[in-house]
């Protein structure tokens, strides 16, 4: 997708997304056979459920139908929330990851897996799990030191309510 088309779609759709108290994370246009697919990724601090995606999809579809932003070719609109594989790139992504386990590839040094304890304007306070029964250790990493980061899926993590009980 051209930068101009991306900017035009963002300018057209972002006010509708923001009106639903959501963040427009990504716009992607790709090919699926003869059709194009317009994929809109949205998120919020509370997450996004299926009903919100469906409601937003209807609003975005109406707006797109009123304009020629997608041209005359057929396209399929997909409105979704970010998956677990999405990289953490924005400050708000890290804030949403507080209490979650993240995999971080520093600019220098070895990859680490740690729990995000706190986020401020310059970096993260982490709890690195101890190895072979050792106690976890605290660590600070600045955003400038992070090459890549993403949330790790935890299948056996206790719910916060269970931890507090």
PDB file of C-alpha atoms in Angstrom:
ATOM      1  CA  UNK A   1       0.000   0.000   0.000  1.00  0.00           C
ATOM      2  CA  UNK A   2       1.341   3.386  -0.903  1.00  0.00           C
ATOM      3  CA  UNK A   3       2.160   5.893   1.794  1.00  0.00           C
ATOM      4  CA  UNK A   4      -0.381   8.292   0.306  1.00  0.00           C
ATOM      5  CA  UNK A   5      -3.166   5.687   0.441  1.00  0.00           C
ATOM      6  CA  UNK A   6      -2.180   4.706   3.977  1.00  0.00           C
ATOM      7  CA  UNK A   7      -2.229   8.338   5.124  1.00  0.00           C
ATOM      8  CA  UNK A   8      -5.548   8.949   3.384  1.00  0.00           C
ATOM      9  CA  UNK A   9      -7.147   5.863   4.976  1.00  0.00           C
ATOM     10  CA  UNK A  10      -5.747   6.784   8.390  1.00  0.00           C
ATOM     11  CA  UNK A  11      -7.115  10.329   8.097  1.00  0.00           C
ATOM     12  CA  UNK A  12     -10.501   8.986   7.036  1.00  0.00           C
ATOM     13  CA  UNK A  13     -10.842   6.150   9.564  1.00  0.00           C
ATOM     14  CA  UNK A  14      -8.983   7.302  12.670  1.00  0.00           C
ATOM     15  CA  UNK A  15     -11.733   9.734  13.817  1.00  0.00           C
ATOM     16  CA  UNK A  16     -14.279   6.884  13.708  1.00  0.00           C
ATOM     17  CA  UNK A  17     -11.959   4.580  15.648  1.00  0.00           C
ATOM     18  CA  UNK A  18     -11.173   7.285  18.225  1.00  0.00           C
ATOM     19  CA  UNK A  19     -14.889   8.009  18.659  1.00  0.00           C
ATOM     20  CA  UNK A  20     -15.222   4.432  19.971  1.00  0.00           C
ATOM     21  CA  UNK A  21     -12.371   5.079  22.479  1.00  0.00           C
ATOM     22  CA  UNK A  22     -10.049   2.792  20.529  1.00  0.00           C
ATOM     23  CA  UNK A  23      -6.543   3.250  19.118  1.00  0.00           C
ATOM     24  CA  UNK A  24      -5.930   2.670  15.418  1.00  0.00           C
ATOM     25  CA  UNK A  25      -2.829   0.481  15.553  1.00  0.00           C
ATOM     26  CA  UNK A  26      -2.381  -0.606  11.959  1.00  0.00           C
ATOM     27  CA  UNK A  27      -3.830  -0.351   8.460  1.00  0.00           C
ATOM     28  CA  UNK A  28      -2.816  -2.976   5.928  1.00  0.00           C
ATOM     29  CA  UNK A  29      -3.982  -3.555   2.370  1.00  0.00           C
ATOM     30  CA  UNK A  30      -3.014  -6.884   0.830  1.00  0.00           C
ATOM     31  CA  UNK A  31      -4.092  -9.169  -2.009  1.00  0.00           C
ATOM     32  CA  UNK A  32      -6.101 -12.369  -1.561  1.00  0.00           C
ATOM     33  CA  UNK A  33      -6.549 -13.739  -5.063  1.00  0.00           C
ATOM     34  CA  UNK A  34      -8.386 -11.167  -7.154  1.00  0.00           C
ATOM     35  CA  UNK A  35      -9.624  -9.294  -4.099  1.00  0.00           C
ATOM     36  CA  UNK A  36      -7.887  -6.891  -1.830  1.00  0.00           C
ATOM     37  CA  UNK A  37      -8.112  -7.158   1.943  1.00  0.00           C
ATOM     38  CA  UNK A  38      -8.211  -4.017   4.084  1.00  0.00           C
ATOM     39  CA  UNK A  39      -7.148  -5.050   7.568  1.00  0.00           C
ATOM     40  CA  UNK A  40      -7.697  -2.569  10.401  1.00  0.00           C
ATOM     41  CA  UNK A  41      -6.101  -3.390  13.763  1.00  0.00           C
ATOM     42  CA  UNK A  42      -7.521  -1.595  16.813  1.00  0.00           C
ATOM     43  CA  UNK A  43      -6.805  -1.799  20.535  1.00  0.00           C
ATOM     44  CA  UNK A  44      -7.531  -0.109  23.853  1.00  0.00           C
ATOM     45  CA  UNK A  45      -6.300  -0.250  27.429  1.00  0.00           C
ATOM     46  CA  UNK A  46      -9.186  -2.611  28.246  1.00  0.00           C
ATOM     47  CA  UNK A  47      -8.717  -4.717  25.107  1.00  0.00           C
ATOM     48  CA  UNK A  48     -11.238  -5.110  22.302  1.00  0.00           C
ATOM     49  CA  UNK A  49     -14.012  -7.671  22.115  1.00  0.00           C
ATOM     50  CA  UNK A  50     -15.750  -9.190  19.115  1.00  0.00           C
ATOM     51  CA  UNK A  51     -18.865  -7.006  19.442  1.00  0.00           C
ATOM     52  CA  UNK A  52     -16.761  -3.827  19.385  1.00  0.00           C
ATOM     53  CA  UNK A  53     -14.953  -5.048  16.262  1.00  0.00           C
ATOM     54  CA  UNK A  54     -18.271  -5.834  14.542  1.00  0.00           C
ATOM     55  CA  UNK A  55     -19.794  -2.458  15.439  1.00  0.00           C
ATOM     56  CA  UNK A  56     -16.676  -0.600  14.303  1.00  0.00           C
ATOM     57  CA  UNK A  57     -16.578  -2.643  11.094  1.00  0.00           C
ATOM     58  CA  UNK A  58     -20.088  -1.460  10.198  1.00  0.00           C
ATOM     59  CA  UNK A  59     -19.134   2.196  10.833  1.00  0.00           C
ATOM     60  CA  UNK A  60     -15.913   1.943   8.836  1.00  0.00           C
ATOM     61  CA  UNK A  61     -17.653   0.134   5.987  1.00  0.00           C
ATOM     62  CA  UNK A  62     -20.284   2.885   5.707  1.00  0.00           C
ATOM     63  CA  UNK A  63     -17.582   5.557   5.649  1.00  0.00           C
ATOM     64  CA  UNK A  64     -15.532   3.714   3.040  1.00  0.00           C
ATOM     65  CA  UNK A  65     -18.639   3.242   0.873  1.00  0.00           C
ATOM     66  CA  UNK A  66     -19.241   7.019   0.954  1.00  0.00           C
ATOM     67  CA  UNK A  67     -15.761   7.716  -0.429  1.00  0.00           C
ATOM     68  CA  UNK A  68     -13.502   6.381  -3.152  1.00  0.00           C
ATOM     69  CA  UNK A  69     -10.655   5.695  -0.715  1.00  0.00           C
ATOM     70  CA  UNK A  70     -10.426   2.046  -1.810  1.00  0.00           C
ATOM     71  CA  UNK A  71     -11.060   2.702  -5.503  1.00  0.00           C
ATOM     72  CA  UNK A  72     -13.430   0.676  -7.644  1.00  0.00           C
ATOM     73  CA  UNK A  73     -11.907  -2.761  -7.059  1.00  0.00           C
ATOM     74  CA  UNK A  74     -13.551  -5.231  -4.689  1.00  0.00           C
ATOM     75  CA  UNK A  75     -12.103  -5.508  -1.219  1.00  0.00           C
ATOM     76  CA  UNK A  76     -12.843  -7.265   2.035  1.00  0.00           C
ATOM     77  CA  UNK A  77     -12.779  -5.296   5.295  1.00  0.00           C
ATOM     78  CA  UNK A  78     -11.364  -6.987   8.398  1.00  0.00           C
ATOM     79  CA  UNK A  79     -11.437  -5.248  11.778  1.00  0.00           C
ATOM     80  CA  UNK A  80      -9.461  -7.043  14.446  1.00  0.00           C
ATOM     81  CA  UNK A  81      -7.488  -6.631  17.650  1.00  0.00           C
ATOM     82  CA  UNK A  82      -3.720  -7.179  17.741  1.00  0.00           C
ATOM     83  CA  UNK A  83      -2.612 -10.752  18.176  1.00  0.00           C
ATOM     84  CA  UNK A  84      -0.125 -12.103  20.639  1.00  0.00           C
ATOM     85  CA  UNK A  85       2.586 -11.962  17.999  1.00  0.00           C
ATOM     86  CA  UNK A  86       2.452  -8.173  17.624  1.00  0.00           C
ATOM     87  CA  UNK A  87       5.622  -6.402  18.611  1.00  0.00           C
ATOM     88  CA  UNK A  88       5.553  -3.793  21.350  1.00  0.00           C
ATOM     89  CA  UNK A  89       6.546  -0.577  19.612  1.00  0.00           C
ATOM     90  CA  UNK A  90       4.606   2.258  21.243  1.00  0.00           C
ATOM     91  CA  UNK A  91       4.733   3.491  24.838  1.00  0.00           C
ATOM     92  CA  UNK A  92       1.045   2.543  25.257  1.00  0.00           C
ATOM     93  CA  UNK A  93       1.849  -1.062  24.229  1.00  0.00           C
ATOM     94  CA  UNK A  94       4.290  -1.345  27.131  1.00  0.00           C
ATOM     95  CA  UNK A  95       1.803   0.243  29.552  1.00  0.00           C
ATOM     96  CA  UNK A  96      -0.777  -2.360  28.493  1.00  0.00           C
ATOM     97  CA  UNK A  97       1.804  -5.080  29.145  1.00  0.00           C
ATOM     98  CA  UNK A  98       2.260  -4.229  32.847  1.00  0.00           C
ATOM     99  CA  UNK A  99       2.097  -7.482  34.873  1.00  0.00           C
ATOM    100  CA  UNK A 100       2.608  -9.515  31.681  1.00  0.00           C
ATOM    101  CA  UNK A 101       5.586 -11.625  30.710  1.00  0.00           C
ATOM    102  CA  UNK A 102       7.568 -10.150  27.784  1.00  0.00           C
ATOM    103  CA  UNK A 103      10.421 -11.380  25.606  1.00  0.00           C
ATOM    104  CA  UNK A 104      12.943  -8.600  24.995  1.00  0.00           C
ATOM    105  CA  UNK A 105      15.820  -8.562  22.536  1.00  0.00           C
ATOM    106  CA  UNK A 106      18.149  -5.787  23.723  1.00  0.00           C
ATOM    107  CA  UNK A 107      20.214  -3.783  21.247  1.00  0.00           C
ATOM    108  CA  UNK A 108      23.229  -5.384  22.944  1.00  0.00           C
ATOM    109  CA  UNK A 109      23.303  -8.574  24.960  1.00  0.00           C
ATOM    110  CA  UNK A 110      21.219 -11.699  25.307  1.00  0.00           C
ATOM    111  CA  UNK A 111      17.468 -11.992  24.948  1.00  0.00           C
ATOM    112  CA  UNK A 112      15.558 -12.001  28.222  1.00  0.00           C
ATOM    113  CA  UNK A 113      12.119 -12.992  29.398  1.00  0.00           C
ATOM    114  CA  UNK A 114      10.786 -10.929  32.281  1.00  0.00           C
ATOM    115  CA  UNK A 115       7.592  -9.615  33.844  1.00  0.00           C
ATOM    116  CA  UNK A 116       6.855  -5.916  33.367  1.00  0.00           C
ATOM    117  CA  UNK A 117       6.409  -4.311  36.780  1.00  0.00           C
ATOM    118  CA  UNK A 118       6.199  -0.649  35.780  1.00  0.00           C
ATOM    119  CA  UNK A 119       6.572   1.643  32.786  1.00  0.00           C
ATOM    120  CA  UNK A 120       7.582   5.295  32.759  1.00  0.00           C
ATOM    121  CA  UNK A 121       8.599   7.729  30.042  1.00  0.00           C
ATOM    122  CA  UNK A 122      12.128   6.342  29.645  1.00  0.00           C
ATOM    123  CA  UNK A 123      11.875   2.592  30.184  1.00  0.00           C
ATOM    124  CA  UNK A 124      10.664  -0.495  32.019  1.00  0.00           C
ATOM    125  CA  UNK A 125      11.121  -1.964  35.468  1.00  0.00           C
ATOM    126  CA  UNK A 126      11.244  -5.727  35.110  1.00  0.00           C
ATOM    127  CA  UNK A 127      11.280  -8.834  37.254  1.00  0.00           C
ATOM    128  CA  UNK A 128      13.570 -11.454  35.703  1.00  0.00           C
ATOM    129  CA  UNK A 129      12.660 -14.985  36.723  1.00  0.00           C
ATOM    130  CA  UNK A 130      15.267 -16.849  38.751  1.00  0.00           C
ATOM    131  CA  UNK A 131      16.929 -19.896  37.215  1.00  0.00           C
ATOM    132  CA  UNK A 132      16.769 -23.301  38.937  1.00  0.00           C
ATOM    133  CA  UNK A 133      14.949 -22.176  42.071  1.00  0.00           C
ATOM    134  CA  UNK A 134      16.775 -18.875  42.520  1.00  0.00           C
ATOM    135  CA  UNK A 135      14.800 -15.799  43.456  1.00  0.00           C
ATOM    136  CA  UNK A 136      13.659 -13.376  40.741  1.00  0.00           C
ATOM    137  CA  UNK A 137      15.762 -10.250  40.300  1.00  0.00           C
ATOM    138  CA  UNK A 138      14.788  -6.674  39.482  1.00  0.00           C
ATOM    139  CA  UNK A 139      16.124  -5.075  36.315  1.00  0.00           C
ATOM    140  CA  UNK A 140      15.704  -1.758  34.572  1.00  0.00           C
ATOM    141  CA  UNK A 141      15.870  -1.398  30.790  1.00  0.00           C
ATOM    142  CA  UNK A 142      15.573   1.849  28.881  1.00  0.00           C
ATOM    143  CA  UNK A 143      13.467   2.010  25.695  1.00  0.00           C
ATOM    144  CA  UNK A 144      16.584   3.020  23.737  1.00  0.00           C
ATOM    145  CA  UNK A 145      18.172  -0.306  24.735  1.00  0.00           C
ATOM    146  CA  UNK A 146      15.296  -2.414  23.305  1.00  0.00           C
ATOM    147  CA  UNK A 147      15.639  -3.730  19.753  1.00  0.00           C
ATOM    148  CA  UNK A 148      12.452  -5.864  19.859  1.00  0.00           C
ATOM    149  CA  UNK A 149       9.846  -6.825  22.438  1.00  0.00           C
ATOM    150  CA  UNK A 150       6.652  -8.849  22.466  1.00  0.00           C
ATOM    151  CA  UNK A 151       4.277 -10.295  25.041  1.00  0.00           C
ATOM    152  CA  UNK A 152       4.762 -13.964  25.881  1.00  0.00           C
ATOM    153  CA  UNK A 153       1.657 -16.119  26.071  1.00  0.00           C
ATOM    154  CA  UNK A 154       1.201 -17.708  29.493  1.00  0.00           C
ATOM    155  CA  UNK A 155      -1.117 -20.705  29.462  1.00  0.00           C
ATOM    156  CA  UNK A 156      -0.821 -21.570  33.144  1.00  0.00           C
ATOM    157  CA  UNK A 157      -0.740 -18.097  34.709  1.00  0.00           C
ATOM    158  CA  UNK A 158      -3.086 -17.560  37.603  1.00  0.00           C
ATOM    159  CA  UNK A 159      -5.691 -14.837  37.276  1.00  0.00           C
ATOM    160  CA  UNK A 160      -4.987 -11.698  39.336  1.00  0.00           C
ATOM    161  CA  UNK A 161      -8.016 -12.513  41.529  1.00  0.00           C
ATOM    162  CA  UNK A 162      -6.595 -15.965  42.262  1.00  0.00           C
ATOM    163  CA  UNK A 163      -3.194 -14.465  43.136  1.00  0.00           C
ATOM    164  CA  UNK A 164      -4.772 -11.999  45.573  1.00  0.00           C
ATOM    165  CA  UNK A 165      -6.822 -14.716  47.337  1.00  0.00           C
TER     166      UNK A 165
END
